[in-house]
Amino acid sequence: MIVSKLALKNWRNFRAVDVPLTDRVFVIGPNASGKSNLLDVFSFLRDIAKAGGGLQGAITRRGGLSKIRCLAARREPDVEIEVELSDGTRPSYRYAVGMTQQVRGYRQPILRYEKVWIGDQIVLNRPDSDDKKDELRLTQTHLEQISANSSFREVSRFS
């Protein structure tokens, strides 16, 4: 399985990125053009899904949401990541996550949304009714919770 598409919004120094990928990708550019920031999105997703990881830890390791968010993102402050996984023989998966910060209180990073598709069928669409009852649930992704990701666990393992 490979990452066949990457879409970013307000990630580091990228206001918006939407790029198809193949099994071999070369990232070139001058110093300080964002090559490492682009590649860090894959480490970020891995950090969310790995044992002992999670959304809060992944964001904290990068200095907080304000360090991840694009400086040009004043009017639309959400950070959004979408990846498509495919191997040509099975339905592709798509994983999308949008993050923001609590307005009051601890100002923790929270999910604006989290979605998973298998092929064209959406199998996860958060926030759901349980999330609306308990906002603290939005501090974690389902990708990091083995009790919640059984229908798309392969995405978590891939990360």
Coordinates of N, CA and C in Angstrom, one line a residue:
M1 N 0.8 -1.2 0.0 CA 0.0 0.0 0.0 C 0.9 1.2 0.0
I2 N 0.5 2.2 -0.8 CA 1.2 3.5 -0.8 C 0.3 4.7 -0.6
V3 N 0.9 5.8 -0.2 CA 0.1 7.0 -0.1 C 0.0 7.5 -1.5
S4 N -1.2 7.6 -2.1 CA -1.4 8.0 -3.5 C -1.8 9.4 -3.6
K5 N -2.2 10.1 -2.5 CA -2.6 11.5 -2.6 C -2.4 12.1 -1.2
L6 N -2.0 13.4 -1.2 CA -1.8 14.1 0.0 C -2.4 15.5 -0.2
A7 N -3.2 15.9 0.7 CA -3.8 17.2 0.7 C -3.6 17.8 2.1
L8 N -3.1 19.1 2.1 CA -2.9 19.8 3.3 C -3.5 21.1 3.3
K9 N -4.0 21.6 4.4 CA -4.4 23.0 4.5 C -3.9 23.5 5.8
N10 N -3.2 24.6 5.7 CA -2.6 25.3 6.9 C -1.5 24.5 7.6
W11 N -0.9 23.6 6.9 CA 0.2 22.8 7.6 C 1.5 23.5 7.4
R12 N 2.1 23.9 8.6 CA 3.4 24.6 8.6 C 3.5 25.8 7.6
N13 N 4.4 25.7 6.6 CA 4.4 26.9 5.8 C 3.6 26.7 4.5
F14 N 2.7 25.7 4.5 CA 1.9 25.5 3.3 C 0.4 25.9 3.6
R15 N 0.0 26.9 2.9 CA -1.4 27.3 3.0 C -2.4 26.2 2.4
A16 N -2.0 25.7 1.3 CA -2.8 24.6 0.7 C -1.9 23.8 -0.2
V17 N -2.0 22.4 -0.1 CA -1.3 21.5 -0.9 C -2.2 20.4 -1.3
D18 N -2.2 20.0 -2.6 CA -3.0 18.9 -3.1 C -2.2 18.2 -4.2
V19 N -1.6 17.1 -3.8 CA -0.7 16.5 -4.8 C -0.9 15.0 -4.9
P20 N -1.0 14.5 -6.1 CA -1.0 13.0 -6.3 C 0.4 12.5 -6.1
L21 N 0.5 11.3 -5.5 CA 1.8 10.7 -5.3 C 1.9 9.3 -5.9
T22 N 3.1 8.8 -6.2 CA 3.3 7.5 -6.7 C 4.2 6.7 -5.7
D23 N 4.6 5.5 -6.1 CA 5.5 4.7 -5.2 C 6.9 5.3 -5.1
R24 N 7.2 6.2 -6.0 CA 8.5 6.9 -5.8 C 8.3 8.4 -6.0
V25 N 8.7 9.2 -5.0 CA 8.6 10.6 -5.1 C 9.9 11.3 -4.7
F26 N 10.2 12.3 -5.5 CA 11.4 13.1 -5.2 C 10.9 14.5 -4.7
V27 N 11.4 14.9 -3.6 CA 11.1 16.2 -3.1 C 12.4 17.1 -3.2
I28 N 12.3 18.1 -4.1 CA 13.5 18.9 -4.3 C 13.1 20.4 -4.1
G29 N 14.0 21.2 -3.8 CA 13.8 22.6 -3.7 C 15.0 23.2 -2.9
P30 N 15.0 24.6 -2.9 CA 16.1 25.3 -2.2 C 15.9 25.1 -0.7
N31 N 16.9 25.5 0.0 CA 16.9 25.5 1.5 C 15.7 26.3 2.0
A32 N 15.1 25.9 3.1 CA 14.0 26.6 3.7 C 12.8 26.8 2.8
S33 N 12.6 25.9 1.9 CA 11.4 25.9 1.0 C 10.2 25.1 1.5
G34 N 10.5 24.2 2.5 CA 9.4 23.5 3.1 C 9.5 22.0 2.9
K35 N 10.6 21.5 2.4 CA 10.7 20.0 2.1 C 10.5 19.2 3.4
S36 N 11.2 19.6 4.4 CA 11.1 18.8 5.7 C 9.7 19.0 6.3
N37 N 9.1 20.2 6.2 CA 7.7 20.4 6.7 C 6.7 19.5 5.9
L38 N 6.9 19.3 4.6 CA 6.0 18.5 3.8 C 6.2 17.0 4.3
L39 N 7.4 16.6 4.5 CA 7.6 15.2 4.9 C 7.2 14.9 6.4
D40 N 7.2 16.0 7.2 CA 6.8 15.8 8.6 C 5.3 15.4 8.7
V41 N 4.5 15.7 7.8 CA 3.1 15.3 7.9 C 3.0 13.8 8.0
F42 N 3.9 13.0 7.4 CA 3.8 11.6 7.5 C 4.3 11.1 8.8
S43 N 5.3 11.8 9.4 CA 5.7 11.5 10.8 C 4.6 11.8 11.8
F44 N 3.9 12.9 11.5 CA 2.8 13.3 12.4 C 1.7 12.3 12.4
L45 N 1.3 11.8 11.3 CA 0.3 10.7 11.2 C 0.8 9.5 11.9
R46 N 2.0 9.1 11.7 CA 2.6 7.9 12.4 C 2.5 8.2 13.9
D47 N 2.9 9.4 14.4 CA 2.9 9.7 15.8 C 1.5 9.6 16.4
I48 N 0.5 9.9 15.6 CA -0.9 9.8 16.1 C -1.3 8.3 16.3
A49 N -0.9 7.5 15.4 CA -1.3 6.1 15.4 C -0.5 5.1 16.2
K50 N 0.8 5.5 16.5 CA 1.7 4.5 17.1 C 1.3 4.3 18.6
A51 N 1.7 3.2 19.1 CA 1.5 2.9 20.5 C 2.2 3.9 21.4
G52 N 1.4 4.4 22.3 CA 2.0 5.5 23.2 C 2.0 6.9 22.6
G53 N 1.4 7.0 21.4 CA 1.4 8.2 20.7 C 0.0 8.9 20.9
G54 N -0.5 9.4 19.9 CA -1.8 10.1 20.0 C -1.8 11.5 19.5
L55 N -2.9 12.1 19.3 CA -3.0 13.4 18.8 C -2.3 14.5 19.7
Q56 N -2.6 14.4 21.0 CA -2.0 15.4 21.9 C -0.5 15.3 21.9
G57 N 0.0 14.1 21.9 CA 1.5 13.9 22.0 C 2.1 14.4 20.7
A58 N 1.5 14.0 19.5 CA 2.0 14.4 18.2 C 2.1 15.9 18.1
I59 N 1.1 16.6 18.6 CA 1.1 18.1 18.5 C 2.0 18.7 19.5
T60 N 2.1 18.2 20.7 CA 3.0 18.7 21.7 C 4.5 18.5 21.3
R61 N 4.8 17.4 20.7 CA 6.2 17.2 20.2 C 6.6 18.2 19.1
R62 N 5.7 18.8 18.5 CA 6.0 19.8 17.5 C 5.8 21.2 18.0
G63 N 5.6 21.4 19.3 CA 5.6 22.7 19.9 C 4.2 23.3 20.0
G64 N 3.2 22.5 19.8 CA 1.8 23.0 19.9 C 1.2 23.3 18.6
L65 N -0.1 23.5 18.6 CA -0.8 23.7 17.3 C -0.4 25.0 16.6
S66 N 0.0 26.0 17.4 CA 0.4 27.3 16.8 C 1.7 27.1 16.0
K67 N 2.5 26.1 16.4 CA 3.8 25.9 15.6 C 3.5 25.1 14.3
I68 N 2.4 24.3 14.3 CA 2.0 23.5 13.2 C 1.3 24.4 12.2
R69 N 0.4 25.2 12.7 CA -0.5 26.0 11.8 C 0.3 27.0 11.0
C70 N -0.1 27.2 9.7 CA 0.5 28.1 8.8 C 0.3 29.5 9.3
L71 N 1.4 30.3 9.3 CA 1.3 31.7 9.8 C 0.3 32.6 9.0
A72 N 0.0 32.2 7.7 CA -0.9 32.9 6.9 C -2.4 32.5 7.2
A73 N -2.6 31.6 8.1 CA -3.9 31.1 8.4 C -4.6 31.8 9.5
R74 N -4.9 33.1 9.3 CA -5.5 33.9 10.3 C -7.1 33.7 10.3
R75 N -7.7 33.7 9.1 CA -9.1 33.7 9.0 C -9.6 32.3 9.1
E76 N -8.9 31.3 8.6 CA -9.3 29.9 8.7 C -8.2 29.1 9.4
P77 N -8.3 29.1 10.8 CA -7.1 28.6 11.6 C -7.1 27.1 11.7
D78 N -8.0 26.3 11.1 CA -8.0 24.8 11.2 C -6.8 24.3 10.4
V79 N -6.1 23.3 10.9 CA -5.1 22.5 10.2 C -5.8 21.3 9.7
E80 N -5.6 21.0 8.4 CA -6.3 19.8 7.8 C -5.3 19.0 7.0
I81 N -5.5 17.7 7.2 CA -4.6 16.7 6.5 C -5.6 15.6 5.9
E82 N -5.3 15.3 4.7 CA -6.0 14.2 4.0 C -5.0 13.3 3.2
V83 N -5.1 12.0 3.4 CA -4.2 11.1 2.7 C -5.1 10.0 2.1
E84 N -4.7 9.6 0.9 CA -5.3 8.4 0.3 C -4.3 7.3 0.2
L85 N -4.7 6.1 0.6 CA -3.9 4.9 0.6 C -4.5 4.0 -0.5
S86 N -3.6 3.4 -1.3 CA -4.1 2.5 -2.3 C -3.0 1.5 -2.7
D87 N -3.4 0.4 -3.2 CA -2.4 -0.6 -3.7 C -2.8 -1.2 -5.1
G88 N -3.9 -0.7 -5.6 CA -4.3 -1.1 -6.9 C -5.2 -2.4 -6.9
T89 N -5.1 -3.2 -5.9 CA -5.9 -4.4 -5.9 C -7.1 -4.4 -4.9
R90 N -7.0 -3.5 -3.9 CA -8.1 -3.4 -3.0 C -8.7 -2.0 -3.0
P91 N -9.8 -1.9 -2.4 CA -10.4 -0.5 -2.3 C -9.4 0.4 -1.6
S92 N -9.3 1.6 -2.0 CA -8.4 2.6 -1.3 C -9.1 3.1 -0.1
Y93 N -8.2 3.5 0.8 CA -8.7 4.2 2.0 C -8.4 5.6 1.9
R94 N -9.2 6.5 2.5 CA -8.9 7.9 2.7 C -9.1 8.2 4.1
Y95 N -8.1 9.0 4.7 CA -8.2 9.4 6.0 C -8.0 10.9 6.0
A96 N -9.0 11.6 6.7 CA -8.9 13.1 6.8 C -9.1 13.5 8.2
V97 N -8.3 14.5 8.6 CA -8.5 15.0 10.0 C -8.3 16.5 9.9
G98 N -9.2 17.2 10.7 CA -9.1 18.6 10.8 C -8.9 19.0 12.3
M99 N -8.0 19.8 12.6 CA -7.7 20.1 14.0 C -7.8 21.6 14.3
T100 N -8.2 22.0 15.5 CA -8.2 23.4 15.9 C -7.9 23.4 17.4
Q101 N -8.1 24.5 18.0 CA -7.8 24.6 19.5 C -9.1 25.0 20.2
Q102 N -9.2 24.5 21.4 CA -10.4 24.9 22.3 C -10.4 26.4 22.4
V103 N -11.5 27.0 22.4 CA -11.7 28.4 22.5 C -11.4 28.9 24.0
R104 N -11.9 28.1 24.9 CA -11.7 28.4 26.3 C -11.1 27.3 27.1
G105 N -10.8 27.5 28.3 CA -10.3 26.4 29.2 C -8.8 26.2 28.9
Y106 N -8.5 24.9 28.7 CA -7.1 24.6 28.6 C -6.5 24.8 27.2
R107 N -7.3 25.2 26.3 CA -6.9 25.5 24.9 C -6.2 24.4 24.3
Q108 N -6.7 23.2 24.6 CA -6.1 21.9 24.0 C -6.5 21.8 22.5
P109 N -5.6 21.2 21.8 CA -6.0 20.9 20.4 C -7.1 19.9 20.4
I110 N -8.1 20.1 19.6 CA -9.2 19.2 19.4 C -9.5 19.0 18.0
L111 N -10.2 17.9 17.7 CA -10.6 17.6 16.4 C -11.8 18.4 15.9
R112 N -11.6 19.0 14.8 CA -12.8 19.7 14.1 C -13.6 18.6 13.4
Y113 N -12.8 17.7 12.8 CA -13.5 16.5 12.2 C -12.4 15.4 12.0
E114 N -12.9 14.2 11.8 CA -12.1 13.0 11.5 C -13.0 12.1 10.6
K115 N -12.5 11.7 9.4 CA -13.3 10.9 8.5 C -12.4 9.8 7.9
V116 N -13.0 8.7 7.7 CA -12.4 7.6 7.0 C -13.3 7.0 5.9
W117 N -12.8 6.8 4.7 CA -13.5 6.2 3.6 C -12.8 4.9 3.3
I118 N -13.6 3.9 2.9 CA -13.1 2.7 2.3 C -13.7 2.7 0.9
G119 N -12.9 2.9 -0.1 CA -13.5 3.2 -1.4 C -14.3 4.5 -1.4
D120 N -15.5 4.4 -1.8 CA -16.4 5.6 -1.7 C -17.3 5.7 -0.5
Q121 N -17.2 4.6 0.3 CA -18.1 4.5 1.5 C -17.4 5.1 2.7
I122 N -18.1 6.1 3.3 CA -17.6 6.6 4.6 C -17.9 5.7 5.7
V123 N -16.9 5.4 6.5 CA -17.0 4.4 7.6 C -16.8 5.1 9.0
L124 N -16.3 6.4 8.9 CA -16.2 7.2 10.1 C -16.4 8.6 9.8
N125 N -17.3 9.3 10.5 CA -17.6 10.7 10.3 C -17.8 11.3 11.7
R126 N -16.7 12.0 12.2 CA -16.8 12.6 13.5 C -16.7 14.1 13.3
P127 N -17.3 14.9 14.2 CA -17.9 14.5 15.4 C -19.2 13.8 15.2
D128 N -19.5 12.8 16.1 CA -20.8 12.1 16.1 C -21.5 12.5 17.3
S129 N -22.7 11.9 17.5 CA -23.5 12.3 18.7 C -22.8 12.1 20.0
D130 N -22.0 11.0 20.1 CA -21.3 10.8 21.4 C -20.2 11.9 21.6
D131 N -19.6 12.3 20.5 CA -18.6 13.4 20.7 C -19.3 14.7 21.1
K132 N -20.5 14.9 20.7 CA -21.2 16.2 21.0 C -21.6 16.2 22.5
K133 N -21.8 15.0 23.0 CA -22.2 14.9 24.5 C -20.9 15.0 25.4
D134 N -19.8 14.7 24.9 CA -18.5 14.7 25.7 C -17.4 15.3 24.8
E135 N -17.2 16.6 24.8 CA -16.2 17.2 24.0 C -14.8 16.7 24.2
L136 N -14.5 16.1 25.4 CA -13.2 15.6 25.7 C -12.8 14.5 24.7
R137 N -13.8 13.8 24.2 CA -13.5 12.7 23.2 C -12.8 13.3 22.0
L138 N -13.0 14.6 21.7 CA -12.4 15.2 20.5 C -10.9 15.5 20.7
T139 N -10.4 15.2 21.9 CA -8.9 15.3 22.1 C -8.2 14.1 21.6
Q140 N -8.9 13.1 21.1 CA -8.2 11.9 20.6 C -8.9 11.5 19.2
T141 N -8.0 10.9 18.4 CA -8.6 10.4 17.1 C -9.0 9.0 17.3
H142 N -9.9 8.5 16.4 CA -10.2 7.1 16.4 C -9.0 6.3 15.9
L143 N -8.2 6.9 15.1 CA -7.0 6.2 14.5 C -6.1 5.7 15.6
E144 N -6.0 6.4 16.7 CA -5.2 6.0 17.8 C -5.8 5.1 18.8
Q145 N -7.1 4.8 18.7 CA -7.9 4.0 19.6 C -8.2 2.6 19.0
I146 N -7.6 1.6 19.4 CA -7.9 0.2 18.8 C -9.3 -0.2 19.1
S147 N -9.9 0.3 20.1 CA -11.3 -0.1 20.4 C -12.3 0.6 19.4
A148 N -11.8 1.6 18.7 CA -12.7 2.4 17.8 C -12.3 2.3 16.4
N149 N -11.2 1.6 16.0 CA -10.7 1.7 14.6 C -10.8 0.3 13.9
S150 N -11.6 -0.6 14.4 CA -11.6 -2.0 13.9 C -12.0 -2.0 12.4
S151 N -12.8 -1.1 11.9 CA -13.2 -1.2 10.5 C -12.2 -0.6 9.6
F152 N -11.2 0.1 10.1 CA -10.2 0.7 9.3 C -8.8 0.6 9.9
R153 N -8.6 -0.5 10.7 CA -7.3 -0.7 11.4 C -6.1 -0.7 10.5
E154 N -6.3 -1.1 9.3 CA -5.2 -1.2 8.3 C -4.6 0.2 8.1
V155 N -5.4 1.3 8.1 CA -4.9 2.6 8.0 C -4.0 2.9 9.2
S156 N -4.4 2.5 10.4 CA -3.6 2.8 11.6 C -2.3 2.0 11.5
R157 N -2.3 0.8 11.0 CA -1.1 0.0 10.9 C -0.2 0.5 9.8
F158 N -0.8 1.1 8.8 CA 0.1 1.7 7.7 C 0.9 2.9 8.2
S159 N 0.3 3.7 9.1 CA 0.9 4.9 9.5 C 2.2 4.5 10.2

